[in-house]
Amino acid sequence: SNTLYLRVRIGDIDDDLYAILINDVSEQRRFEAVRRDFVTNVSHELKTPAGAISLLAETITDAADDPDAVRYFSGRITKESARLTELVRHLIDLQKAQTSQGVMNPERISALDVARAGIAANRVQADARHVDIRLSVNGKPVPLDEGEGEDPVEAPKAPAIVADKEAMNTAVKNLVENAIHYSPEHTTVAVGVSEQGGRVVIRVVDQGIGIPEQSLDRIFERFYRVDPARSRQTGGSGLGLAITKHCVQENGGKIAVWSREGEGSTFTITMPEAPEEHGGDGTGERTR
Ligand code: ADP
């Protein structure tokens, strides 16, 4: 609070220290404000589906002898519970990413493995929405699953990065999740891994609804949604991209987005390529 530095007598300390003290206090205050905002947002976000569930459950009790109504209201309960679950799951991810428990454990990993893990986590959703997921390395198509119909001689070399595996998997998982979520049925989501001049790029391209230009630099903020009503309906938490950005940045990478409304969006994660591994084949993949 204010009193902290008002009590410090300026004559007692040198200018540098004074500046640091003030800075510290305002930084801490800013952090406090962000934290308070966050808690308010979270409470609100949790209360909405929780309230809806209990209301819907009451309604079901009243309509118990109407099978159609029961079906309808249980469907809505299922949807609201899914939202609640997703919200909690994202909060845990965010918590992990932002505290010392989320200590990054950098290791040499294959960017292709990361892409595959991110896709695998979304296969059920993709199938349910008839979204076709494609995967490529340096422009060459590869199977979604490791080893599936893969010719070891023909298989393109996957670039390696040094990063926390879990954080990177989470980042790509969230991007693929959004790509599916914000696309109409029977479209394609293309995930590409490529290596260009010492950088590894993981790209997620969708043919979905796109993002309005004025929202592009806000979508990475916690709880920001282009269209809260639509997002609520489809079960978003507004946290996915904030988590993704954090995971990528903590591992020395960058995240970027291009989008055109009605045409689709492209998200890229750019990471430094792992230095050449001595004695290995440079892919960072273990040979079994
Ligand atoms: P949410 O849980 O709402 O999807 P995110 O943080 O993942 O939260 O995304 C924030 C907002 O950015 C979304 O609500 C949506 O409006 C927009 N968005 C994210 N990814 C896409 C995409 N691939 N296509 C269109 N809009 C997107």
XYZ file of C-alpha atoms and ligand atoms in Angstrom:
315
model
C 0.000 0.000 0.000
C 0.916 3.686 -0.176
C 2.173 3.876 3.372
C 5.049 1.569 2.670
C 7.158 4.066 0.834
C 5.801 7.183 2.496
C 7.296 5.926 5.710
C 10.750 5.597 4.199
C 12.660 8.766 4.824
C 14.256 9.721 1.549
C 17.387 11.076 3.165
C 18.164 7.636 4.569
C 18.572 5.861 1.283
C 20.244 6.548 -2.005
C 18.307 7.322 -5.180
C 18.742 3.910 -6.755
C 17.395 2.079 -3.787
C 14.515 4.515 -3.561
C 13.661 3.878 -7.206
C 13.804 0.123 -6.652
C 11.563 0.386 -3.612
C 8.933 2.384 -5.452
C 9.134 0.090 -8.405
C 8.776 -2.926 -6.198
C 5.721 -1.561 -4.496
C 3.960 -0.571 -7.710
C 4.897 -3.859 -9.349
C 3.522 -5.699 -6.352
C 0.407 -3.575 -6.402
C -0.094 -4.232 -10.105
C 0.305 -7.940 -9.450
C -2.225 -7.746 -6.627
C -4.724 -5.999 -8.907
C -4.268 -8.634 -11.596
C -4.694 -11.376 -9.025
C -7.868 -9.814 -7.620
C -9.288 -9.468 -11.127
C -8.434 -13.037 -11.826
C -10.142 -14.354 -8.704
C -13.245 -12.283 -9.491
C -13.311 -13.615 -13.038
C -12.812 -17.196 -11.937
C -15.535 -17.013 -9.309
C -17.920 -15.591 -11.857
C -17.031 -18.164 -14.479
C -17.475 -21.052 -12.045
C -20.717 -19.707 -10.648
C -22.464 -19.526 -14.010
C -22.428 -23.216 -14.972
C -22.771 -24.327 -11.353
C -25.911 -22.195 -10.967
C -27.290 -23.428 -14.267
C -26.786 -27.055 -13.247
C -28.693 -26.708 -10.009
C -31.534 -24.813 -11.738
C -31.762 -27.426 -14.475
C -31.769 -30.227 -11.919
C -34.668 -28.558 -10.103
C -36.533 -28.221 -13.382
C -36.040 -31.912 -14.115
C -37.530 -32.826 -10.775
C -40.630 -30.775 -11.645
C -40.880 -32.269 -15.136
C -40.133 -35.836 -14.119
C -43.179 -37.307 -15.916
C -42.358 -35.716 -19.285
C -39.670 -37.855 -20.973
C -38.923 -35.235 -23.661
C -38.349 -32.542 -21.094
C -36.169 -34.864 -19.026
C -34.072 -35.660 -22.098
C -33.759 -31.994 -22.981
C -32.768 -30.855 -19.498
C -30.333 -33.680 -18.909
C -28.673 -32.791 -22.197
C -28.211 -29.261 -20.941
C -26.886 -30.475 -17.620
C -24.346 -32.618 -19.439
C -23.251 -29.593 -21.453
C -22.933 -27.323 -18.440
C -20.989 -29.955 -16.502
C -18.623 -30.319 -19.438
C -18.034 -26.575 -19.306
C -17.383 -26.698 -15.599
C -14.946 -29.561 -16.045
C -13.117 -27.787 -18.829
C -12.890 -24.613 -16.799
C -11.400 -26.460 -13.845
C -9.024 -28.364 -16.118
C -7.824 -25.076 -17.643
C -7.453 -23.474 -14.233
C -5.243 -26.325 -13.114
C -3.143 -25.970 -16.290
C -2.838 -22.247 -15.677
C -1.908 -22.756 -12.053
C 0.718 -25.305 -13.041
C 2.092 -22.972 -15.668
C 2.317 -19.962 -13.380
C 3.654 -21.237 -10.099
C 6.909 -22.822 -9.148
C 5.134 -26.177 -9.305
C 5.035 -25.611 -13.006
C 8.811 -25.588 -13.152
C 9.776 -26.232 -16.694
C 11.777 -29.324 -17.288
C 13.520 -28.699 -20.585
C 14.642 -31.719 -22.543
C 15.353 -32.532 -26.147
C 12.067 -33.481 -27.796
C 10.849 -34.007 -31.318
C 8.508 -31.278 -32.567
C 6.638 -33.985 -34.475
C 5.969 -35.866 -31.225
C 4.588 -32.651 -29.734
C 2.305 -32.119 -32.732
C 1.128 -35.725 -32.582
C 0.371 -35.532 -28.858
C -1.600 -32.302 -29.375
C -3.632 -33.944 -32.118
C -4.158 -37.211 -30.235
C -5.749 -35.330 -27.339
C -8.381 -33.998 -29.759
C -9.153 -37.011 -31.929
C -12.537 -37.723 -30.356
C -13.700 -34.111 -30.821
C -12.421 -34.017 -34.382
C -14.249 -37.233 -35.288
C -17.434 -36.059 -33.620
C -17.391 -32.836 -35.649
C -16.179 -34.516 -38.854
C -13.115 -32.326 -38.936
C -10.275 -33.866 -40.905
C -6.878 -33.397 -39.253
C -3.769 -33.525 -41.443
C -0.172 -33.539 -40.340
C 2.977 -32.656 -42.259
C 6.703 -32.237 -41.707
C 8.412 -29.649 -43.922
C 5.383 -29.810 -46.193
C 5.421 -33.606 -46.525
C 2.318 -35.413 -45.221
C 2.946 -37.820 -42.340
C 0.569 -40.164 -40.495
C -1.145 -38.879 -37.349
C 0.193 -41.802 -35.350
C 3.815 -42.716 -35.008
C 4.816 -45.742 -37.015
C 1.437 -46.106 -38.716
C 2.247 -47.054 -42.309
C 5.481 -45.162 -42.023
C 8.426 -46.001 -44.212
C 11.480 -45.370 -42.011
C 13.590 -44.452 -45.046
C 11.002 -42.112 -46.529
C 9.926 -40.567 -43.208
C 10.946 -36.904 -43.133
C 13.417 -35.880 -40.455
C 11.539 -34.206 -37.623
C 13.235 -31.157 -36.125
C 14.008 -31.188 -32.414
C 13.507 -28.500 -29.782
C 14.625 -28.165 -26.180
C 11.554 -27.560 -24.056
C 9.264 -28.909 -21.368
C 7.362 -31.707 -23.038
C 4.168 -31.364 -21.030
C 3.979 -27.600 -21.543
C 4.517 -27.903 -25.287
C 1.955 -30.695 -25.585
C -0.551 -28.521 -23.700
C 0.166 -25.560 -25.996
C -0.433 -27.512 -29.208
C -3.391 -29.368 -27.704
C -5.115 -26.038 -26.971
C -4.480 -24.682 -30.474
C -5.859 -27.822 -32.119
C -8.801 -27.791 -29.714
C -9.681 -24.230 -30.773
C -9.136 -24.989 -34.451
C -11.745 -27.758 -34.251
C -14.027 -25.807 -31.939
C -14.244 -22.706 -34.125
C -14.630 -24.530 -37.437
C -17.742 -25.763 -39.200
C -18.155 -29.508 -39.675
C -16.450 -31.183 -42.641
C -13.522 -28.801 -42.738
C -9.807 -29.517 -42.443
C -7.348 -28.611 -39.724
C -3.767 -28.766 -40.937
C -0.954 -29.144 -38.429
C 2.506 -28.576 -39.843
C 5.964 -28.924 -38.354
C 8.779 -27.235 -40.218
C 12.312 -26.092 -39.760
C 13.573 -22.852 -41.248
C 16.947 -21.275 -40.580
C 17.473 -22.585 -37.061
C 13.854 -22.164 -36.031
C 11.193 -24.777 -35.624
C 7.641 -23.762 -36.448
C 4.534 -25.672 -35.392
C 1.582 -24.335 -37.356
C -2.124 -24.990 -36.814
C -4.302 -23.865 -39.706
C -8.088 -24.023 -39.710
C -10.852 -23.133 -42.165
C -13.099 -21.849 -39.425
C -14.961 -18.699 -38.541
C -11.823 -16.585 -38.124
C -11.110 -13.757 -35.694
C -12.013 -10.093 -36.259
C -8.953 -7.895 -36.723
C -9.673 -5.736 -33.684
C -9.663 -8.827 -31.445
C -6.416 -10.329 -32.697
C -4.138 -8.794 -30.078
C -6.550 -9.520 -27.233
C -7.294 -13.211 -27.678
C -4.256 -14.231 -25.607
C -5.610 -12.409 -22.550
C -7.164 -14.486 -19.820
C -10.949 -14.724 -20.181
C -11.018 -12.701 -23.398
C -13.450 -14.076 -25.934
C -14.419 -12.631 -29.274
C -18.040 -13.504 -28.696
C -18.799 -14.447 -25.104
C -22.290 -15.648 -25.952
C -21.113 -17.975 -28.670
C -18.169 -19.180 -26.667
C -20.372 -19.888 -23.675
C -22.733 -21.863 -25.841
C -19.895 -23.945 -27.231
C -18.265 -24.399 -23.875
C -15.105 -22.293 -23.940
C -13.258 -21.129 -20.836
C -11.433 -18.132 -22.290
C -8.224 -19.447 -20.743
C -6.860 -21.758 -23.435
C -4.792 -19.208 -25.342
C -3.500 -17.521 -22.180
C -2.180 -20.905 -21.041
C -0.775 -21.642 -24.480
C 1.070 -18.342 -24.669
C 2.508 -18.824 -21.208
C 3.687 -22.367 -21.976
C 5.375 -21.267 -25.188
C 7.043 -18.164 -23.779
C 8.354 -19.952 -20.711
C 10.162 -22.274 -23.084
C 11.775 -19.491 -25.095
C 9.291 -19.562 -27.959
C 6.892 -17.148 -29.596
C 3.271 -17.458 -30.577
C 1.595 -15.605 -33.425
C -1.776 -15.521 -35.158
C -3.095 -14.614 -38.587
C -6.769 -14.661 -39.307
C -9.481 -13.478 -41.613
C -13.112 -13.582 -40.607
C -15.057 -16.237 -42.434
C -11.917 -17.788 -43.906
C -9.959 -19.252 -41.044
C -7.070 -18.787 -38.650
C -3.427 -19.768 -38.469
C -1.570 -20.003 -35.186
C 2.179 -20.562 -35.126
C 4.520 -21.550 -32.344
C 8.122 -20.678 -33.165
C 10.933 -22.248 -31.146
C 14.698 -22.214 -31.477
C 15.909 -25.452 -33.033
C 17.808 -27.743 -30.659
C 21.553 -27.752 -31.259
C 22.889 -30.708 -33.220
C 23.140 -33.784 -31.053
C 26.540 -35.427 -31.054
C 26.414 -39.049 -32.042
C 22.663 -38.960 -32.704
C 20.842 -38.657 -35.998
C 19.785 -35.130 -35.172
C 16.084 -35.859 -34.919
C 16.104 -36.101 -31.167
C 14.057 -39.246 -31.518
C 15.195 -42.342 -29.748
C 15.675 -45.358 -31.897
C 14.095 -48.444 -30.519
P -12.041 -20.276 -25.327
O -12.088 -21.263 -24.211
O -13.151 -19.283 -25.299
O -11.861 -20.928 -26.665
P -9.322 -19.303 -25.710
O -8.413 -18.539 -24.807
O -8.845 -20.622 -26.175
O -10.722 -19.400 -24.998
O -9.610 -18.384 -26.974
C -10.020 -17.037 -26.781
C -10.956 -16.595 -27.895
O -10.247 -16.516 -29.134
C -12.090 -17.575 -28.169
O -13.191 -17.328 -27.341
C -12.415 -17.301 -29.619
O -13.278 -16.191 -29.703
C -11.082 -16.905 -30.214
N -10.409 -18.017 -30.927
C -9.389 -18.781 -30.475
N -8.976 -19.670 -31.392
C -9.753 -19.464 -32.481
C -9.819 -20.070 -33.795
N -8.997 -21.054 -34.163
N -10.766 -19.566 -34.654
C -11.588 -18.567 -34.289
N -11.577 -17.965 -33.076
C -10.670 -18.400 -32.177
